[in-house]
Amino acid sequence: MDNCLSVLMQYRGLIQMILVLGIGGSFPYGFHISMINYPSLHIRTFINETWIQRYNYPLHHETIMLLWSFIVSVYGIGGVLGNIYGAYLTSKYRKKKCQILMNLIVLVAALFMGFSKMAKSFEMILIGRFLSGIAAGSSLNIHAQYTAEISPKKLRGFSNSTVSIFLTLGKVSGQIMGLSELFGNESLWPLLLAFMGFTALIQTIMLPFFPDSPSYLLIQKNNEDACMKAIKQLWGEGDHQAEVDDILMEKAAMKSTKTLHVLEIFKERSLRWQLYILIITISALQLNGINAVYFYSFEVFRTAKFEEDLIPYISLGLGMCETLSSILCSSLIEPFGRRLLLWGGYMLMIFVLTLLTMTLSLQHRFSWMSYCSVTLVFMFVISFGIGPSGATIAIITEIFSQSFRPSAFLIVGLLNWMCLFALGMSFPYIVALPWINHLYIRTT
């Protein structure tokens, strides 16, 4: 306990900067994933009412569903473009300056979404979601890379895992603020959509007080004095020469290694295994089912015949479990290692899903099986939080050197956002398939 407190005191500058980076990095991404469920009925009604006012006839249900799916999924399209644009920006300019630029885009997006109801324009929601996606696509890359670069080697696993902690905090915050008692009601839902403008404003004000990363200052800017000043501000007093020597070794290695673009990374044989790891881990992270729970959790629970009043609180409980398990992951990642948490987490998830399939199949025979199913859903989220959620980003960050990292994170972002877009467009139709409805009806 005393050792933990001494570390917190010595590295309080680092902890403060991690907090500031988090609220504008992965936090908005998690917020938008979970928040959009809560005003869904109000936004669909708003779309139909706006159409009636313009053209004097209502939209078909299928058209409303298509527009709603596009509102959800356009966030992913913006994310892909932001990821590509962000990778270019971070390779040319300071990450701090790039992040402040993204915050300005978030503020514009918040204005579009916040005034959409007043302007009677659902197109403004589309524009706002698209701009928010652009900002999030860049900010996720900046957050992960910046956090890794400002951390000493002994705390790098912990620091990298905070990316997933802020992501899950964003999910929970979206769930809490989306409750009908707060902002998820008919009159206040535009403020819910625009809330990320507030966090962007806070980060824009706070970020200039923190330094650029020591590795950037020493490698890119060749400014050893500024590097030592940044180290002292972030890591406190002490002997940090070993860390400086590591940065100097990386700088020397980069002189003989040119910065590779995305296509060049795919052609580089020495990076083949790193690419395999990247593609497999990121694809598994996106397609393991966890995003479906947050993207369309309300539709899932409605199809499963849960009571309407309980649905927001069930989703909130899932978010709280993932947050707590992600925090636990940050304390386990150094003593147990990345590989054990990643493999162990996925093995637990497979085991839990196998049991969940069995309990769902038996719910129509035994009423008490429904309680087992709910418990297993929570266990699935906890298994994800403890393992893949925190370990994946840490692994991807650490297997690529700084010269290859921007292009590697561009690939990560493209995989991440394309999977997210495909999920957002296809999931409502998958849920509506007759055999899926038959399964849920049969098991409830």
Short mmCIF file of C-alpha atoms in Angstrom, two decimals:
data_model
loop_
_atom_site.label_atom_id
_atom_site.label_comp_id
_atom_site.label_asym_id
_atom_site.label_seq_id
_atom_site.Cartn_x
_atom_site.Cartn_y
_atom_site.Cartn_z
CA MET A 1 0.00 0.00 0.00
CA ASP A 2 2.79 2.43 0.93
CA ASN A 3 4.64 1.52 -2.28
CA CYS A 4 1.51 2.22 -4.32
CA LEU A 5 1.07 5.63 -2.68
CA SER A 6 4.71 6.52 -3.25
CA VAL A 7 4.38 5.62 -6.95
CA LEU A 8 1.23 7.75 -7.23
CA MET A 9 2.96 10.69 -5.60
CA GLN A 10 6.11 10.43 -7.72
CA TYR A 11 4.20 9.99 -11.00
CA ARG A 12 1.30 12.32 -10.21
CA GLY A 13 2.13 14.40 -13.31
CA LEU A 14 1.80 11.27 -15.44
CA ILE A 15 -1.50 10.30 -13.76
CA GLN A 16 -2.89 13.80 -14.31
CA MET A 17 -1.95 13.73 -17.98
CA ILE A 18 -3.45 10.25 -18.42
CA LEU A 19 -6.73 11.62 -17.02
CA VAL A 20 -6.68 14.62 -19.37
CA LEU A 21 -5.87 12.43 -22.38
CA GLY A 22 -8.57 9.94 -21.45
CA ILE A 23 -11.52 12.34 -21.34
CA GLY A 24 -10.89 13.37 -24.94
CA GLY A 25 -9.46 10.07 -26.21
CA SER A 26 -11.28 6.77 -25.78
CA PHE A 27 -13.93 8.20 -23.40
CA PRO A 28 -16.01 9.85 -26.20
CA TYR A 29 -15.80 6.65 -28.27
CA GLY A 30 -17.32 4.59 -25.45
CA PHE A 31 -19.88 7.31 -24.71
CA HIS A 32 -21.18 7.38 -28.29
CA ILE A 33 -21.39 3.58 -28.49
CA SER A 34 -23.68 3.25 -25.46
CA MET A 35 -25.45 6.62 -25.41
CA ILE A 36 -27.10 6.27 -28.83
CA ASN A 37 -29.37 3.47 -27.55
CA TYR A 38 -31.20 5.64 -25.05
CA PRO A 39 -32.73 8.34 -27.28
CA SER A 40 -33.37 5.85 -30.12
CA LEU A 41 -37.17 5.92 -29.84
CA HIS A 42 -37.22 9.70 -29.52
CA ILE A 43 -34.94 10.16 -32.54
CA ARG A 44 -37.04 7.79 -34.67
CA THR A 45 -40.16 9.68 -33.70
CA PHE A 46 -38.39 12.96 -34.44
CA ILE A 47 -37.39 11.71 -37.92
CA ASN A 48 -40.99 10.72 -38.72
CA GLU A 49 -42.49 13.94 -37.33
CA THR A 50 -39.99 16.06 -39.26
CA TRP A 51 -40.82 14.20 -42.46
CA ILE A 52 -44.56 14.70 -41.91
CA GLN A 53 -44.07 18.43 -41.34
CA ARG A 54 -42.10 18.70 -44.57
CA TYR A 55 -44.04 16.46 -46.91
CA ASN A 56 -47.41 15.80 -45.18
CA TYR A 57 -47.07 12.02 -45.10
CA PRO A 58 -45.32 9.60 -42.71
CA LEU A 59 -42.33 7.40 -43.47
CA HIS A 60 -42.60 3.63 -43.70
CA HIS A 61 -41.23 1.70 -40.74
CA GLU A 62 -38.49 0.17 -42.94
CA THR A 63 -37.36 3.62 -44.08
CA ILE A 64 -37.21 4.89 -40.49
CA MET A 65 -35.18 1.80 -39.53
CA LEU A 66 -32.80 2.43 -42.44
CA LEU A 67 -32.32 6.10 -41.49
CA TRP A 68 -31.81 5.14 -37.85
CA SER A 69 -29.22 2.50 -38.79
CA PHE A 70 -27.41 5.08 -40.90
CA ILE A 71 -27.40 7.59 -38.02
CA VAL A 72 -25.77 4.92 -35.86
CA SER A 73 -23.39 3.69 -38.55
CA VAL A 74 -22.28 7.04 -40.02
CA TYR A 75 -20.22 7.38 -36.84
CA GLY A 76 -18.15 4.46 -38.16
CA ILE A 77 -17.73 6.06 -41.59
CA GLY A 78 -16.44 9.21 -39.93
CA GLY A 79 -14.19 7.06 -37.77
CA VAL A 80 -12.53 5.47 -40.82
CA LEU A 81 -11.86 8.88 -42.40
CA GLY A 82 -10.67 10.33 -39.09
CA ASN A 83 -8.37 7.38 -38.57
CA ILE A 84 -6.74 7.88 -41.99
CA TYR A 85 -6.51 11.64 -41.57
CA GLY A 86 -5.27 11.30 -37.98
CA ALA A 87 -2.50 8.90 -38.97
CA TYR A 88 -1.24 11.47 -41.49
CA LEU A 89 -1.47 14.34 -38.98
CA THR A 90 0.31 12.52 -36.14
CA SER A 91 3.19 11.54 -38.45
CA LYS A 92 3.69 15.19 -39.44
CA TYR A 93 2.70 17.27 -36.40
CA ARG A 94 2.66 17.17 -32.59
CA LYS A 95 0.05 14.84 -31.12
CA LYS A 96 -1.01 17.53 -28.66
CA LYS A 97 -1.78 19.98 -31.46
CA CYS A 98 -3.64 17.28 -33.41
CA GLN A 99 -5.79 16.42 -30.38
CA ILE A 100 -6.77 20.07 -29.85
CA LEU A 101 -7.82 20.23 -33.51
CA MET A 102 -10.00 17.15 -33.02
CA ASN A 103 -11.62 18.81 -29.99
CA LEU A 104 -12.63 21.76 -32.18
CA ILE A 105 -14.32 19.31 -34.56
CA VAL A 106 -16.17 17.77 -31.58
CA LEU A 107 -17.41 21.21 -30.54
CA VAL A 108 -18.81 21.82 -34.05
CA ALA A 109 -20.44 18.37 -34.01
CA ALA A 110 -22.00 19.09 -30.60
CA LEU A 111 -23.55 22.30 -31.95
CA PHE A 112 -25.07 20.43 -34.91
CA MET A 113 -26.61 17.71 -32.74
CA GLY A 114 -27.59 20.00 -29.88
CA PHE A 115 -29.62 22.32 -32.15
CA SER A 116 -31.04 19.61 -34.45
CA LYS A 117 -34.41 19.45 -32.71
CA MET A 118 -34.74 23.23 -32.59
CA ALA A 119 -33.92 23.42 -36.31
CA LYS A 120 -36.24 20.46 -37.06
CA SER A 121 -33.51 18.73 -39.04
CA PHE A 122 -32.54 15.09 -38.52
CA GLU A 123 -29.82 15.70 -41.13
CA MET A 124 -27.99 17.76 -38.50
CA ILE A 125 -27.80 14.62 -36.33
CA LEU A 126 -26.23 12.76 -39.26
CA ILE A 127 -23.68 15.54 -39.78
CA GLY A 128 -22.91 15.71 -36.05
CA ARG A 129 -22.46 11.94 -35.76
CA PHE A 130 -20.22 11.96 -38.85
CA LEU A 131 -18.02 14.75 -37.45
CA SER A 132 -17.92 13.03 -34.06
CA GLY A 133 -16.72 9.87 -35.79
CA ILE A 134 -13.93 11.78 -37.57
CA ALA A 135 -12.76 13.22 -34.26
CA ALA A 136 -13.01 9.87 -32.46
CA GLY A 137 -11.12 8.05 -35.23
CA SER A 138 -8.16 10.38 -34.80
CA SER A 139 -8.42 10.74 -31.02
CA LEU A 140 -8.32 6.99 -30.39
CA ASN A 141 -5.02 6.71 -32.26
CA ILE A 142 -3.60 9.80 -30.58
CA HIS A 143 -4.69 8.62 -27.12
CA ALA A 144 -3.14 5.15 -27.42
CA GLN A 145 0.16 6.37 -28.88
CA TYR A 146 0.49 9.44 -26.65
CA THR A 147 -0.19 7.41 -23.49
CA ALA A 148 2.46 4.86 -24.40
CA GLU A 149 5.05 7.53 -25.20
CA ILE A 150 4.66 9.50 -21.95
CA SER A 151 5.01 6.43 -19.72
CA PRO A 152 8.16 4.87 -18.25
CA LYS A 153 8.74 1.25 -19.19
CA LYS A 154 7.73 -0.14 -15.78
CA LEU A 155 4.32 1.56 -15.96
CA ARG A 156 3.66 1.16 -19.69
CA GLY A 157 1.34 -1.82 -19.31
CA PHE A 158 -0.74 0.03 -16.72
CA SER A 159 -0.80 3.21 -18.83
CA ASN A 160 -1.81 1.39 -22.01
CA SER A 161 -4.64 -0.39 -20.19
CA THR A 162 -6.11 2.99 -19.16
CA VAL A 163 -7.24 3.39 -22.78
CA SER A 164 -9.77 0.61 -22.21
CA ILE A 165 -10.64 1.97 -18.75
CA PHE A 166 -11.66 5.34 -20.20
CA LEU A 167 -13.52 3.58 -22.99
CA THR A 168 -15.61 1.63 -20.48
CA LEU A 169 -16.07 4.75 -18.33
CA GLY A 170 -17.43 6.43 -21.46
CA LYS A 171 -19.87 3.57 -21.94
CA VAL A 172 -21.09 3.78 -18.35
CA SER A 173 -21.36 7.57 -18.49
CA GLY A 174 -23.46 7.27 -21.63
CA GLN A 175 -25.71 4.75 -19.93
CA ILE A 176 -26.13 6.87 -16.80
CA MET A 177 -26.80 10.11 -18.66
CA GLY A 178 -29.09 8.31 -21.08
CA LEU A 179 -31.53 7.33 -18.34
CA SER A 180 -34.94 8.95 -18.79
CA GLU A 181 -34.60 10.59 -15.38
CA LEU A 182 -31.59 12.55 -16.70
CA PHE A 183 -31.10 13.28 -20.42
CA GLY A 184 -32.67 10.29 -22.17
CA ASN A 185 -36.15 11.80 -22.38
CA GLU A 186 -38.10 13.52 -25.14
CA SER A 187 -37.14 17.07 -24.20
CA LEU A 188 -33.43 16.68 -23.34
CA TRP A 189 -32.10 14.08 -25.80
CA PRO A 190 -30.37 16.75 -27.99
CA LEU A 191 -28.26 17.72 -24.95
CA LEU A 192 -27.31 14.08 -24.50
CA LEU A 193 -26.06 13.92 -28.09
CA ALA A 194 -24.09 17.14 -27.60
CA PHE A 195 -22.53 16.30 -24.21
CA MET A 196 -19.10 15.38 -25.63
CA GLY A 197 -18.65 19.05 -26.52
CA PHE A 198 -18.27 19.69 -22.79
CA THR A 199 -15.44 17.14 -22.34
CA ALA A 200 -13.75 18.41 -25.51
CA LEU A 201 -13.79 21.93 -24.10
CA ILE A 202 -12.25 20.74 -20.80
CA GLN A 203 -9.43 18.90 -22.58
CA THR A 204 -8.77 21.84 -24.91
CA ILE A 205 -8.28 24.08 -21.86
CA MET A 206 -6.17 21.59 -19.86
CA LEU A 207 -3.93 19.95 -22.49
CA PRO A 208 -1.66 22.96 -23.19
CA PHE A 209 -0.43 22.77 -19.58
CA PHE A 210 1.15 19.34 -20.25
CA PRO A 211 4.27 18.58 -22.30
CA ASP A 212 4.78 16.66 -25.50
CA SER A 213 6.05 13.13 -24.99
CA PRO A 214 9.73 12.76 -24.02
CA SER A 215 10.41 10.44 -26.97
CA TYR A 216 8.91 12.96 -29.43
CA LEU A 217 10.98 15.80 -28.00
CA LEU A 218 14.20 13.82 -28.11
CA ILE A 219 13.74 11.83 -31.33
CA GLN A 220 11.76 14.17 -33.59
CA LYS A 221 12.77 17.55 -32.15
CA ASN A 222 16.27 16.57 -30.97
CA ASN A 223 15.73 18.77 -27.89
CA GLU A 224 17.30 17.04 -24.90
CA ASP A 225 16.58 19.92 -22.48
CA ALA A 226 12.86 19.89 -23.32
CA CYS A 227 12.88 16.09 -22.99
CA MET A 228 14.39 16.22 -19.50
CA LYS A 229 11.94 18.94 -18.48
CA ALA A 230 9.01 16.80 -19.68
CA ILE A 231 10.40 13.76 -17.82
CA LYS A 232 10.68 15.75 -14.60
CA GLN A 233 7.11 17.08 -14.96
CA LEU A 234 5.63 13.66 -15.73
CA TRP A 235 7.80 11.26 -13.74
CA GLY A 236 8.94 13.45 -10.85
CA GLU A 237 12.40 13.70 -9.36
CA GLY A 238 14.72 10.71 -9.55
CA ASP A 239 17.20 8.90 -11.74
CA HIS A 240 15.53 8.37 -15.12
CA GLN A 241 18.74 7.99 -17.12
CA ALA A 242 17.91 4.39 -18.06
CA GLU A 243 14.70 5.56 -19.74
CA VAL A 244 16.58 8.33 -21.56
CA ASP A 245 19.14 5.78 -22.75
CA ASP A 246 16.32 3.60 -24.14
CA ILE A 247 14.96 6.59 -26.07
CA LEU A 248 18.44 7.35 -27.41
CA MET A 249 18.83 3.71 -28.50
CA GLU A 250 15.48 3.91 -30.30
CA LYS A 251 16.59 7.16 -31.94
CA ALA A 252 19.79 5.52 -33.15
CA ALA A 253 17.83 2.55 -34.49
CA MET A 254 15.41 4.86 -36.33
CA LYS A 255 18.29 6.47 -38.23
CA SER A 256 18.90 3.17 -39.99
CA THR A 257 15.19 2.41 -40.36
CA LYS A 258 12.93 4.55 -42.52
CA THR A 259 9.34 5.26 -41.53
CA LEU A 260 7.08 2.85 -43.43
CA HIS A 261 3.67 3.61 -44.87
CA VAL A 262 0.77 1.15 -44.61
CA LEU A 263 1.41 -0.68 -47.88
CA GLU A 264 5.12 -0.87 -47.11
CA ILE A 265 4.35 -2.44 -43.72
CA PHE A 266 2.32 -5.15 -45.48
CA LYS A 267 5.28 -5.82 -47.81
CA GLU A 268 7.91 -5.82 -45.04
CA ARG A 269 8.70 -9.47 -44.23
CA SER A 270 10.25 -8.66 -40.84
CA LEU A 271 6.89 -7.28 -39.64
CA ARG A 272 4.81 -10.22 -40.91
CA TRP A 273 4.17 -11.78 -37.49
CA GLN A 274 3.37 -8.43 -35.90
CA LEU A 275 0.76 -7.89 -38.63
CA TYR A 276 -0.76 -11.33 -38.02
CA ILE A 277 -1.05 -10.56 -34.31
CA LEU A 278 -2.53 -7.12 -35.03
CA ILE A 279 -5.20 -8.36 -37.46
CA ILE A 280 -6.23 -11.36 -35.35
CA THR A 281 -6.42 -9.52 -32.03
CA ILE A 282 -8.25 -6.44 -33.35
CA SER A 283 -10.73 -8.52 -35.38
CA ALA A 284 -11.42 -10.70 -32.35
CA LEU A 285 -11.81 -7.61 -30.15
CA GLN A 286 -14.48 -6.16 -32.45
CA LEU A 287 -16.35 -9.32 -33.46
CA ASN A 288 -16.60 -11.14 -30.12
CA GLY A 289 -20.10 -9.75 -29.45
CA ILE A 290 -19.31 -7.11 -26.84
CA ASN A 291 -20.07 -4.16 -29.14
CA ALA A 292 -23.42 -5.69 -30.10
CA VAL A 293 -24.42 -5.60 -26.44
CA TYR A 294 -23.85 -1.84 -26.28
CA PHE A 295 -24.86 -0.84 -29.81
CA TYR A 296 -28.31 -2.40 -29.72
CA SER A 297 -28.65 -3.62 -26.16
CA PHE A 298 -32.19 -2.29 -25.87
CA GLU A 299 -33.32 -4.21 -28.97
CA VAL A 300 -31.62 -7.35 -27.67
CA PHE A 301 -33.34 -7.13 -24.28
CA ARG A 302 -36.70 -6.23 -25.82
CA THR A 303 -36.47 -9.22 -28.15
CA ALA A 304 -35.62 -11.33 -25.11
CA LYS A 305 -38.85 -10.04 -23.44
CA PHE A 306 -37.28 -8.18 -20.53
CA GLU A 307 -39.53 -5.62 -18.89
CA GLU A 308 -39.11 -2.19 -20.47
CA ASP A 309 -38.47 -0.40 -17.17
CA LEU A 310 -35.60 -2.76 -16.31
CA ILE A 311 -33.71 -2.54 -19.61
CA PRO A 312 -31.74 0.70 -18.92
CA TYR A 313 -30.62 -0.58 -15.53
CA ILE A 314 -29.59 -3.99 -16.90
CA SER A 315 -27.44 -2.22 -19.51
CA LEU A 316 -26.02 0.05 -16.81
CA GLY A 317 -25.11 -2.99 -14.70
CA LEU A 318 -23.24 -4.48 -17.66
CA GLY A 319 -21.29 -1.26 -18.11
CA MET A 320 -20.38 -1.08 -14.44
CA CYS A 321 -19.11 -4.66 -14.53
CA GLU A 322 -16.93 -3.97 -17.56
CA THR A 323 -15.52 -0.81 -15.97
CA LEU A 324 -14.59 -2.55 -12.72
CA SER A 325 -13.06 -5.51 -14.56
CA SER A 326 -11.03 -3.14 -16.81
CA ILE A 327 -9.67 -1.41 -13.71
CA LEU A 328 -8.77 -4.84 -12.31
CA CYS A 329 -7.03 -5.65 -15.61
CA SER A 330 -4.80 -2.57 -15.24
CA SER A 331 -3.50 -3.91 -11.91
CA LEU A 332 -3.03 -7.49 -13.20
CA ILE A 333 -1.37 -6.77 -16.55
CA GLU A 334 2.17 -6.29 -15.21
CA PRO A 335 2.36 -9.24 -12.75
CA PHE A 336 0.52 -11.75 -14.99
CA GLY A 337 1.51 -10.53 -18.46
CA ARG A 338 -0.42 -9.62 -21.60
CA ARG A 339 -0.58 -13.09 -23.15
CA LEU A 340 -2.12 -14.78 -20.10
CA LEU A 341 -4.82 -12.12 -19.75
CA LEU A 342 -5.62 -12.21 -23.48
CA TRP A 343 -5.82 -15.98 -23.85
CA GLY A 344 -7.41 -16.50 -20.45
CA GLY A 345 -10.06 -13.87 -21.15
CA TYR A 346 -11.03 -15.38 -24.50
CA MET A 347 -11.12 -18.92 -23.09
CA LEU A 348 -13.46 -17.74 -20.34
CA MET A 349 -15.64 -15.97 -22.91
CA ILE A 350 -15.89 -19.14 -25.03
CA PHE A 351 -16.79 -21.20 -21.97
CA VAL A 352 -19.41 -18.67 -20.84
CA LEU A 353 -20.99 -18.45 -24.32
CA THR A 354 -21.22 -22.23 -24.48
CA LEU A 355 -23.07 -22.30 -21.17
CA LEU A 356 -25.24 -19.35 -22.27
CA THR A 357 -26.33 -21.22 -25.40
CA MET A 358 -27.39 -24.14 -23.23
CA THR A 359 -29.31 -22.01 -20.72
CA LEU A 360 -31.10 -20.09 -23.49
CA SER A 361 -32.14 -23.36 -25.08
CA LEU A 362 -33.57 -24.62 -21.77
CA GLN A 363 -35.36 -21.43 -20.62
CA HIS A 364 -38.68 -22.53 -22.09
CA ARG A 365 -38.55 -25.68 -19.92
CA PHE A 366 -37.22 -24.28 -16.64
CA SER A 367 -38.16 -20.75 -15.56
CA TRP A 368 -35.15 -20.46 -13.25
CA MET A 369 -32.83 -20.81 -16.26
CA SER A 370 -33.49 -17.16 -17.12
CA TYR A 371 -31.57 -16.14 -13.98
CA CYS A 372 -28.64 -18.30 -15.11
CA SER A 373 -28.70 -16.61 -18.53
CA VAL A 374 -28.56 -13.12 -17.00
CA THR A 375 -25.68 -14.19 -14.73
CA LEU A 376 -23.76 -15.61 -17.70
CA VAL A 377 -24.21 -12.38 -19.70
CA PHE A 378 -22.59 -10.49 -16.83
CA MET A 379 -19.81 -13.09 -16.64
CA PHE A 380 -19.20 -12.63 -20.37
CA VAL A 381 -18.71 -8.88 -19.93
CA ILE A 382 -16.42 -9.38 -16.90
CA SER A 383 -14.29 -11.89 -18.83
CA PHE A 384 -13.93 -9.40 -21.65
CA GLY A 385 -12.98 -6.55 -19.30
CA ILE A 386 -10.35 -8.49 -17.37
CA GLY A 387 -8.66 -9.92 -20.46
CA PRO A 388 -9.00 -8.73 -24.09
CA SER A 389 -10.25 -5.22 -23.30
CA GLY A 390 -7.03 -4.02 -21.64
CA ALA A 391 -4.45 -6.47 -22.96
CA THR A 392 -5.09 -5.97 -26.70
CA ILE A 393 -4.11 -2.29 -26.90
CA ALA A 394 -1.06 -2.91 -24.71
CA ILE A 395 0.15 -5.67 -27.04
CA ILE A 396 -0.41 -3.66 -30.25
CA THR A 397 1.35 -0.61 -28.83
CA GLU A 398 4.39 -2.54 -27.67
CA ILE A 399 5.08 -4.83 -30.65
CA PHE A 400 5.71 -1.87 -32.99
CA SER A 401 8.51 0.67 -32.61
CA GLN A 402 7.76 4.40 -32.79
CA SER A 403 8.70 4.64 -36.50
CA PHE A 404 6.13 1.96 -37.46
CA ARG A 405 3.46 2.85 -34.88
CA PRO A 406 1.45 5.50 -36.82
CA SER A 407 0.96 3.16 -39.80
CA ALA A 408 0.21 0.21 -37.51
CA PHE A 409 -2.46 2.20 -35.70
CA LEU A 410 -3.90 3.25 -39.05
CA ILE A 411 -4.44 -0.45 -39.81
CA VAL A 412 -5.86 -0.96 -36.31
CA GLY A 413 -8.27 1.92 -36.83
CA LEU A 414 -9.40 0.74 -40.26
CA LEU A 415 -10.17 -2.74 -38.92
CA ASN A 416 -11.86 -1.30 -35.85
CA TRP A 417 -14.10 1.19 -37.67
CA MET A 418 -15.01 -1.06 -40.58
CA CYS A 419 -16.15 -3.77 -38.16
CA LEU A 420 -18.07 -1.12 -36.22
CA PHE A 421 -19.81 0.18 -39.36
CA ALA A 422 -20.72 -3.33 -40.53
CA LEU A 423 -22.09 -4.15 -37.09
CA GLY A 424 -24.14 -0.96 -36.90
CA MET A 425 -25.74 -1.51 -40.32
CA SER A 426 -26.36 -5.24 -40.10
CA PHE A 427 -27.26 -5.93 -36.48
CA PRO A 428 -30.86 -4.58 -36.47
CA TYR A 429 -31.65 -6.76 -39.48
CA ILE A 430 -29.96 -9.79 -37.93
CA VAL A 431 -32.10 -9.38 -34.81
CA ALA A 432 -35.20 -9.16 -37.04
CA LEU A 433 -34.46 -12.47 -38.83
CA PRO A 434 -37.31 -15.00 -38.31
CA TRP A 435 -35.09 -17.72 -36.88
CA ILE A 436 -33.57 -15.28 -34.37
CA ASN A 437 -37.02 -14.14 -33.26
CA HIS A 438 -38.10 -17.77 -33.03
CA LEU A 439 -35.12 -18.57 -30.80
CA TYR A 440 -35.85 -15.70 -28.39
CA ILE A 441 -39.57 -16.37 -28.31
CA ARG A 442 -38.88 -20.04 -27.67
CA THR A 443 -36.45 -19.28 -24.83
CA THR A 444 -38.58 -16.73 -22.94
#
